[in-house]
mmCIF file of N, CA, C and O in Angstrom:
data_model
loop_
_atom_site.group_PDB
_atom_site.id
_atom_site.type_symbol
_atom_site.label_atom_id
_atom_site.label_comp_id
_atom_site.label_asym_id
_atom_site.label_seq_id
_atom_site.Cartn_x
_atom_site.Cartn_y
_atom_site.Cartn_z
ATOM 1 N N UNK A 191 16.264 -36.943 -23.998
ATOM 2 C CA UNK A 191 15.927 -37.882 -25.023
ATOM 3 C C UNK A 191 14.418 -38.066 -25.034
ATOM 4 O O UNK A 191 13.805 -38.219 -24.003
ATOM 5 N N UNK A 192 13.840 -38.038 -26.210
ATOM 6 C CA UNK A 192 12.395 -38.141 -26.300
ATOM 7 C C UNK A 192 12.000 -39.317 -27.174
ATOM 8 O O UNK A 192 12.595 -39.555 -28.212
ATOM 9 N N UNK A 193 10.988 -40.029 -26.725
ATOM 10 C CA UNK A 193 10.433 -41.113 -27.517
ATOM 11 C C UNK A 193 9.272 -40.564 -28.318
ATOM 12 O O UNK A 193 8.829 -39.433 -28.105
ATOM 13 N N UNK A 194 8.748 -41.360 -29.228
ATOM 14 C CA UNK A 194 7.586 -40.916 -30.007
ATOM 15 C C UNK A 194 6.404 -40.626 -29.082
ATOM 16 O O UNK A 194 5.680 -39.668 -29.290
ATOM 17 N N UNK A 195 6.237 -41.468 -28.062
ATOM 18 C CA UNK A 195 5.134 -41.257 -27.129
ATOM 19 C C UNK A 195 5.306 -39.958 -26.364
ATOM 20 O O UNK A 195 4.350 -39.216 -26.155
ATOM 21 N N UNK A 196 6.542 -39.667 -25.950
ATOM 22 C CA UNK A 196 6.749 -38.425 -25.208
ATOM 23 C C UNK A 196 6.608 -37.221 -26.134
ATOM 24 O O UNK A 196 6.128 -36.167 -25.725
ATOM 25 N N UNK A 197 7.011 -37.363 -27.398
ATOM 26 C CA UNK A 197 6.825 -36.276 -28.362
ATOM 27 C C UNK A 197 5.332 -36.035 -28.596
ATOM 28 O O UNK A 197 4.876 -34.900 -28.653
ATOM 29 N N UNK A 198 4.564 -37.130 -28.730
ATOM 30 C CA UNK A 198 3.124 -36.998 -28.886
ATOM 31 C C UNK A 198 2.523 -36.313 -27.666
ATOM 32 O O UNK A 198 1.684 -35.425 -27.788
ATOM 33 N N UNK A 199 2.973 -36.715 -26.478
ATOM 34 C CA UNK A 199 2.500 -36.090 -25.246
ATOM 35 C C UNK A 199 2.809 -34.612 -25.216
ATOM 36 O O UNK A 199 1.981 -33.798 -24.778
ATOM 37 N N UNK A 200 3.983 -34.231 -25.712
ATOM 38 C CA UNK A 200 4.348 -32.820 -25.752
ATOM 39 C C UNK A 200 3.451 -32.061 -26.726
ATOM 40 O O UNK A 200 2.951 -30.986 -26.412
ATOM 41 N N UNK A 201 3.234 -32.631 -27.912
ATOM 42 C CA UNK A 201 2.406 -31.977 -28.923
ATOM 43 C C UNK A 201 0.964 -31.820 -28.457
ATOM 44 O O UNK A 201 0.305 -30.833 -28.766
ATOM 45 N N UNK A 202 0.471 -32.804 -27.703
ATOM 46 C CA UNK A 202 -0.912 -32.791 -27.236
ATOM 47 C C UNK A 202 -1.043 -32.171 -25.846
ATOM 48 O O UNK A 202 -2.130 -32.170 -25.277
ATOM 49 N N UNK A 203 0.068 -31.661 -25.309
ATOM 50 C CA UNK A 203 0.092 -31.059 -23.971
ATOM 51 C C UNK A 203 -0.378 -32.047 -22.901
ATOM 52 O O UNK A 203 -1.153 -31.710 -22.022
ATOM 53 N N UNK A 204 0.111 -33.278 -23.018
ATOM 54 C CA UNK A 204 -0.210 -34.339 -22.060
ATOM 55 C C UNK A 204 1.073 -34.713 -21.320
ATOM 56 O O UNK A 204 1.768 -35.667 -21.661
ATOM 57 N N UNK A 205 1.399 -33.948 -20.300
ATOM 58 C CA UNK A 205 2.663 -34.171 -19.595
ATOM 59 C C UNK A 205 2.724 -35.550 -18.937
ATOM 60 O O UNK A 205 3.795 -36.139 -18.823
ATOM 61 N N UNK A 206 1.586 -36.092 -18.517
ATOM 62 C CA UNK A 206 1.584 -37.421 -17.896
ATOM 63 C C UNK A 206 2.047 -38.477 -18.899
ATOM 64 O O UNK A 206 2.773 -39.410 -18.534
ATOM 65 N N UNK A 207 1.645 -38.334 -20.161
ATOM 66 C CA UNK A 207 2.065 -39.277 -21.198
ATOM 67 C C UNK A 207 3.568 -39.149 -21.448
ATOM 68 O O UNK A 207 4.264 -40.149 -21.591
ATOM 69 N N UNK A 208 4.065 -37.936 -21.444
ATOM 70 C CA UNK A 208 5.504 -37.714 -21.607
ATOM 71 C C UNK A 208 6.275 -38.410 -20.494
ATOM 72 O O UNK A 208 7.243 -39.124 -20.744
ATOM 73 N N UNK A 209 5.858 -38.184 -19.272
ATOM 74 C CA UNK A 209 6.541 -38.765 -18.117
ATOM 75 C C UNK A 209 6.483 -40.288 -18.139
ATOM 76 O O UNK A 209 7.466 -40.957 -17.837
ATOM 77 N N UNK A 210 5.342 -40.849 -18.502
ATOM 78 C CA UNK A 210 5.180 -42.300 -18.546
ATOM 79 C C UNK A 210 6.092 -42.916 -19.608
ATOM 80 O O UNK A 210 6.728 -43.941 -19.374
ATOM 81 N N UNK A 211 6.179 -42.274 -20.770
ATOM 82 C CA UNK A 211 7.029 -42.787 -21.845
ATOM 83 C C UNK A 211 8.487 -42.811 -21.402
ATOM 84 O O UNK A 211 9.205 -43.796 -21.640
ATOM 85 N N UNK A 212 8.930 -41.749 -20.753
ATOM 86 C CA UNK A 212 10.316 -41.704 -20.292
ATOM 87 C C UNK A 212 10.564 -42.688 -19.154
ATOM 88 O O UNK A 212 11.629 -43.304 -19.073
ATOM 89 N N UNK A 213 9.561 -42.880 -18.307
ATOM 90 C CA UNK A 213 9.688 -43.845 -17.209
ATOM 91 C C UNK A 213 9.820 -45.265 -17.753
ATOM 92 O O UNK A 213 10.629 -46.061 -17.246
ATOM 93 N N UNK A 214 9.057 -45.590 -18.784
ATOM 94 C CA UNK A 214 9.109 -46.932 -19.357
ATOM 95 C C UNK A 214 10.487 -47.253 -19.929
ATOM 96 O O UNK A 214 10.912 -48.409 -19.918
ATOM 97 N N UNK A 215 11.191 -46.237 -20.400
ATOM 98 C CA UNK A 215 12.531 -46.454 -20.952
ATOM 99 C C UNK A 215 13.487 -47.029 -19.902
ATOM 100 O O UNK A 215 14.426 -47.733 -20.239
ATOM 101 N N UNK A 216 13.225 -46.739 -18.634
ATOM 102 C CA UNK A 216 14.121 -47.230 -17.580
ATOM 103 C C UNK A 216 13.958 -48.738 -17.337
ATOM 104 O O UNK A 216 14.792 -49.342 -16.676
ATOM 105 N N UNK A 217 12.897 -49.335 -17.884
ATOM 106 C CA UNK A 217 12.664 -50.769 -17.708
ATOM 107 C C UNK A 217 13.154 -51.592 -18.897
ATOM 108 O O UNK A 217 13.164 -52.810 -18.849
ATOM 109 N N UNK A 218 13.566 -50.925 -19.961
ATOM 110 C CA UNK A 218 14.038 -51.615 -21.169
ATOM 111 C C UNK A 218 15.562 -51.665 -21.113
ATOM 112 O O UNK A 218 16.209 -50.658 -20.815
ATOM 113 N N UNK A 219 16.150 -52.822 -21.386
ATOM 114 C CA UNK A 219 17.617 -52.920 -21.347
ATOM 115 C C UNK A 219 18.269 -51.970 -22.352
ATOM 116 O O UNK A 219 17.696 -51.660 -23.397
ATOM 117 N N UNK A 220 19.463 -51.543 -22.032
ATOM 118 C CA UNK A 220 20.228 -50.670 -22.921
ATOM 119 C C UNK A 220 20.562 -51.401 -24.211
ATOM 120 O O UNK A 220 20.749 -52.617 -24.227
ATOM 121 N N UNK A 221 20.633 -50.654 -25.293
ATOM 122 C CA UNK A 221 21.063 -51.226 -26.558
ATOM 123 C C UNK A 221 22.521 -51.634 -26.451
ATOM 124 O O UNK A 221 23.271 -51.069 -25.668
ATOM 125 N N UNK A 222 22.897 -52.593 -27.245
ATOM 126 C CA UNK A 222 24.292 -53.003 -27.289
ATOM 127 C C UNK A 222 24.731 -52.927 -28.741
ATOM 128 O O UNK A 222 24.331 -53.749 -29.562
ATOM 129 N N UNK A 223 25.515 -51.907 -29.055
ATOM 130 C CA UNK A 223 26.031 -51.738 -30.403
ATOM 131 C C UNK A 223 27.397 -51.054 -30.315
ATOM 132 O O UNK A 223 27.886 -50.758 -29.229
ATOM 133 N N UNK A 224 28.006 -50.827 -31.442
ATOM 134 C CA UNK A 224 29.344 -50.260 -31.482
ATOM 135 C C UNK A 224 29.440 -48.880 -30.860
ATOM 136 O O UNK A 224 30.438 -48.554 -30.200
ATOM 137 N N UNK A 225 28.422 -48.070 -31.059
ATOM 138 C CA UNK A 225 28.434 -46.713 -30.510
ATOM 139 C C UNK A 225 28.397 -46.758 -28.990
ATOM 140 O O UNK A 225 29.180 -46.087 -28.308
ATOM 141 N N UNK A 226 27.517 -47.579 -28.445
ATOM 142 C CA UNK A 226 27.402 -47.703 -26.992
ATOM 143 C C UNK A 226 28.683 -48.306 -26.421
ATOM 144 O O UNK A 226 29.152 -47.899 -25.348
ATOM 145 N N UNK A 227 29.290 -49.244 -27.146
ATOM 146 C CA UNK A 227 30.548 -49.846 -26.693
ATOM 147 C C UNK A 227 31.639 -48.781 -26.561
ATOM 148 O O UNK A 227 32.421 -48.802 -25.614
ATOM 149 N N UNK A 228 31.678 -47.822 -27.490
ATOM 150 C CA UNK A 228 32.659 -46.733 -27.392
ATOM 151 C C UNK A 228 32.427 -45.900 -26.135
ATOM 152 O O UNK A 228 33.381 -45.501 -25.461
ATOM 153 N N UNK A 229 31.163 -45.616 -25.814
ATOM 154 C CA UNK A 229 30.864 -44.856 -24.596
ATOM 155 C C UNK A 229 31.308 -45.637 -23.370
ATOM 156 O O UNK A 229 31.863 -45.061 -22.431
ATOM 157 N N UNK A 230 31.057 -46.940 -23.370
ATOM 158 C CA UNK A 230 31.454 -47.769 -22.234
ATOM 159 C C UNK A 230 32.970 -47.774 -22.066
ATOM 160 O O UNK A 230 33.479 -47.783 -20.944
ATOM 161 N N UNK A 231 33.706 -47.751 -23.184
ATOM 162 C CA UNK A 231 35.171 -47.690 -23.125
ATOM 163 C C UNK A 231 35.658 -46.378 -22.515
ATOM 164 O O UNK A 231 36.783 -46.306 -22.023
ATOM 165 N N UNK A 232 34.820 -45.340 -22.543
ATOM 166 C CA UNK A 232 35.149 -44.055 -21.921
ATOM 167 C C UNK A 232 34.649 -43.984 -20.477
ATOM 168 O O UNK A 232 34.644 -42.921 -19.871
ATOM 169 N N UNK A 233 34.225 -45.139 -19.943
ATOM 170 C CA UNK A 233 33.685 -45.246 -18.582
ATOM 171 C C UNK A 233 32.407 -44.434 -18.391
ATOM 172 O O UNK A 233 32.146 -43.922 -17.300
ATOM 173 N N UNK A 234 31.607 -44.330 -19.450
ATOM 174 C CA UNK A 234 30.283 -43.706 -19.365
ATOM 175 C C UNK A 234 29.292 -44.852 -19.209
ATOM 176 O O UNK A 234 29.188 -45.724 -20.079
ATOM 177 N N UNK A 235 28.560 -44.877 -18.101
ATOM 178 C CA UNK A 235 27.655 -45.994 -17.835
ATOM 179 C C UNK A 235 26.390 -45.906 -18.693
ATOM 180 O O UNK A 235 25.971 -44.833 -19.110
ATOM 181 N N UNK A 236 25.824 -47.055 -18.926
ATOM 182 C CA UNK A 236 24.611 -47.162 -19.743
ATOM 183 C C UNK A 236 23.793 -48.307 -19.169
ATOM 184 O O UNK A 236 24.065 -49.472 -19.448
ATOM 185 N N UNK A 237 22.807 -47.961 -18.350
ATOM 186 C CA UNK A 237 22.083 -48.984 -17.604
ATOM 187 C C UNK A 237 20.744 -49.392 -18.218
ATOM 188 O O UNK A 237 20.267 -50.483 -17.968
ATOM 189 N N UNK A 238 20.132 -48.522 -18.999
ATOM 190 C CA UNK A 238 18.838 -48.853 -19.591
ATOM 191 C C UNK A 238 18.664 -48.121 -20.921
ATOM 192 O O UNK A 238 19.536 -47.358 -21.333
ATOM 193 N N UNK A 239 17.545 -48.378 -21.590
ATOM 194 C CA UNK A 239 17.310 -47.813 -22.921
ATOM 195 C C UNK A 239 17.317 -46.287 -22.921
ATOM 196 O O UNK A 239 17.747 -45.675 -23.895
ATOM 197 N N UNK A 240 16.890 -45.680 -21.839
ATOM 198 C CA UNK A 240 16.934 -44.225 -21.761
ATOM 199 C C UNK A 240 18.361 -43.716 -21.839
ATOM 200 O O UNK A 240 18.651 -42.735 -22.536
ATOM 201 N N UNK A 241 19.272 -44.411 -21.158
ATOM 202 C CA UNK A 241 20.685 -44.043 -21.199
ATOM 203 C C UNK A 241 21.258 -44.234 -22.601
ATOM 204 O O UNK A 241 21.947 -43.360 -23.123
ATOM 205 N N UNK A 242 20.991 -45.401 -23.199
ATOM 206 C CA UNK A 242 21.577 -45.669 -24.516
ATOM 207 C C UNK A 242 21.028 -44.715 -25.567
ATOM 208 O O UNK A 242 21.771 -44.236 -26.431
ATOM 209 N N UNK A 243 19.749 -44.384 -25.486
ATOM 210 C CA UNK A 243 19.182 -43.419 -26.440
ATOM 211 C C UNK A 243 19.800 -42.040 -26.249
ATOM 212 O O UNK A 243 20.091 -41.340 -27.226
ATOM 213 N N UNK A 244 20.038 -41.660 -25.010
ATOM 214 C CA UNK A 244 20.662 -40.363 -24.739
ATOM 215 C C UNK A 244 22.083 -40.328 -25.288
ATOM 216 O O UNK A 244 22.500 -39.331 -25.893
ATOM 217 N N UNK A 245 22.829 -41.414 -25.120
ATOM 218 C CA UNK A 245 24.198 -41.462 -25.628
ATOM 219 C C UNK A 245 24.234 -41.448 -27.152
ATOM 220 O O UNK A 245 25.108 -40.825 -27.756
ATOM 221 N N UNK A 246 23.277 -42.112 -27.781
ATOM 222 C CA UNK A 246 23.186 -42.070 -29.244
ATOM 223 C C UNK A 246 22.881 -40.651 -29.724
ATOM 224 O O UNK A 246 23.444 -40.189 -30.722
ATOM 225 N N UNK A 247 22.011 -39.953 -29.013
ATOM 226 C CA UNK A 247 21.698 -38.568 -29.362
ATOM 227 C C UNK A 247 22.913 -37.669 -29.210
ATOM 228 O O UNK A 247 23.173 -36.806 -30.056
ATOM 229 N N UNK A 248 23.671 -37.854 -28.129
ATOM 230 C CA UNK A 248 24.892 -37.068 -27.937
ATOM 231 C C UNK A 248 25.858 -37.289 -29.094
ATOM 232 O O UNK A 248 26.416 -36.338 -29.651
ATOM 233 N N UNK A 249 26.049 -38.552 -29.468
ATOM 234 C CA UNK A 249 26.962 -38.859 -30.563
ATOM 235 C C UNK A 249 26.487 -38.222 -31.858
ATOM 236 O O UNK A 249 27.256 -37.583 -32.574
ATOM 237 N N UNK A 250 25.195 -38.376 -32.160
ATOM 238 C CA UNK A 250 24.656 -37.853 -33.420
ATOM 239 C C UNK A 250 24.642 -36.331 -33.479
ATOM 240 O O UNK A 250 24.834 -35.750 -34.545
ATOM 241 N N UNK A 251 24.396 -35.685 -32.362
ATOM 242 C CA UNK A 251 24.251 -34.231 -32.373
ATOM 243 C C UNK A 251 25.514 -33.465 -32.001
ATOM 244 O O UNK A 251 25.611 -32.276 -32.307
ATOM 245 N N UNK A 252 26.459 -34.109 -31.336
ATOM 246 C CA UNK A 252 27.681 -33.421 -30.927
ATOM 247 C C UNK A 252 28.926 -34.054 -31.544
ATOM 248 O O UNK A 252 29.681 -33.386 -32.246
ATOM 249 N N UNK A 253 29.152 -35.332 -31.287
ATOM 250 C CA UNK A 253 30.378 -35.987 -31.771
ATOM 251 C C UNK A 253 30.484 -35.930 -33.295
ATOM 252 O O UNK A 253 31.532 -35.568 -33.830
ATOM 253 N N UNK A 254 29.406 -36.294 -33.965
ATOM 254 C CA UNK A 254 29.435 -36.334 -35.430
ATOM 255 C C UNK A 254 29.659 -34.962 -36.053
ATOM 256 O O UNK A 254 30.113 -34.860 -37.185
ATOM 257 N N UNK A 255 29.337 -33.911 -35.331
ATOM 258 C CA UNK A 255 29.467 -32.540 -35.846
ATOM 259 C C UNK A 255 30.631 -31.793 -35.192
ATOM 260 O O UNK A 255 30.742 -30.584 -35.330
ATOM 261 N N UNK A 256 31.465 -32.549 -34.475
ATOM 262 C CA UNK A 256 32.655 -32.007 -33.801
ATOM 263 C C UNK A 256 32.328 -30.783 -32.944
ATOM 264 O O UNK A 256 33.015 -29.779 -32.971
ATOM 265 N N UNK A 257 31.265 -30.912 -32.154
ATOM 266 C CA UNK A 257 30.853 -29.855 -31.232
ATOM 267 C C UNK A 257 31.210 -30.232 -29.796
ATOM 268 O O UNK A 257 30.427 -30.055 -28.873
ATOM 269 N N UNK A 258 32.423 -30.735 -29.629
ATOM 270 C CA UNK A 258 32.875 -31.247 -28.333
ATOM 271 C C UNK A 258 32.783 -30.200 -27.223
ATOM 272 O O UNK A 258 32.402 -30.513 -26.101
ATOM 273 N N UNK A 259 33.143 -28.970 -27.530
ATOM 274 C CA UNK A 259 33.139 -27.935 -26.500
ATOM 275 C C UNK A 259 31.731 -27.509 -26.102
ATOM 276 O O UNK A 259 31.548 -26.882 -25.055
ATOM 277 N N UNK A 260 30.744 -27.847 -26.901
ATOM 278 C CA UNK A 260 29.348 -27.557 -26.565
ATOM 279 C C UNK A 260 28.688 -28.679 -25.779
ATOM 280 O O UNK A 260 27.545 -28.572 -25.373
ATOM 281 N N UNK A 261 29.416 -29.762 -25.585
ATOM 282 C CA UNK A 261 28.908 -30.960 -24.906
ATOM 283 C C UNK A 261 29.653 -31.122 -23.585
ATOM 284 O O UNK A 261 30.879 -31.062 -23.542
ATOM 285 N N UNK A 262 28.944 -31.335 -22.501
ATOM 286 C CA UNK A 262 29.599 -31.462 -21.202
ATOM 287 C C UNK A 262 30.523 -32.687 -21.149
ATOM 288 O O UNK A 262 31.586 -32.636 -20.519
ATOM 289 N N UNK A 263 30.145 -33.770 -21.808
ATOM 290 C CA UNK A 263 31.002 -34.952 -21.824
ATOM 291 C C UNK A 263 32.260 -34.664 -22.637
ATOM 292 O O UNK A 263 33.371 -34.932 -22.188
ATOM 293 N N UNK A 264 32.093 -34.115 -23.822
ATOM 294 C CA UNK A 264 33.242 -33.779 -24.663
ATOM 295 C C UNK A 264 34.166 -32.799 -24.001
ATOM 296 O O UNK A 264 35.396 -32.930 -24.048
ATOM 297 N N UNK A 265 33.588 -31.807 -23.359
ATOM 298 C CA UNK A 265 34.389 -30.790 -22.669
ATOM 299 C C UNK A 265 35.210 -31.427 -21.548
ATOM 300 O O UNK A 265 36.400 -31.138 -21.386
ATOM 301 N N UNK A 266 34.585 -32.322 -20.792
ATOM 302 C CA UNK A 266 35.285 -32.995 -19.685
ATOM 303 C C UNK A 266 36.404 -33.895 -20.215
ATOM 304 O O UNK A 266 37.479 -33.956 -19.620
ATOM 305 N N UNK A 267 36.158 -34.584 -21.325
ATOM 306 C CA UNK A 267 37.167 -35.478 -21.883
ATOM 307 C C UNK A 267 38.371 -34.711 -22.431
ATOM 308 O O UNK A 267 39.492 -35.205 -22.409
ATOM 309 N N UNK A 268 38.133 -33.487 -22.907
ATOM 310 C CA UNK A 268 39.224 -32.698 -23.470
ATOM 311 C C UNK A 268 40.061 -31.984 -22.421
ATOM 312 O O UNK A 268 41.140 -31.482 -22.721
ATOM 313 N N UNK A 269 39.561 -31.927 -21.188
ATOM 314 C CA UNK A 269 40.316 -31.268 -20.114
ATOM 315 C C UNK A 269 41.587 -32.001 -19.788
ATOM 316 O O UNK A 269 41.738 -33.143 -19.871
#
């Protein structure tokens, strides 16, 4: 999961900025919305904003496009 700051760091080849942006996400509380609630119902933990952003990305890029077998979480749930 990438934030705007980490994307800027990547574009400018500033790896320290990328790392700092991702580190800061661990200090921000996780979002609380319907999508995250569904993940929690599947016993997928979400402890900080980095986790919730990653879960939102998984949903948007895999679940919404029915690419379950390409996703490690989807693959595990279908077993």
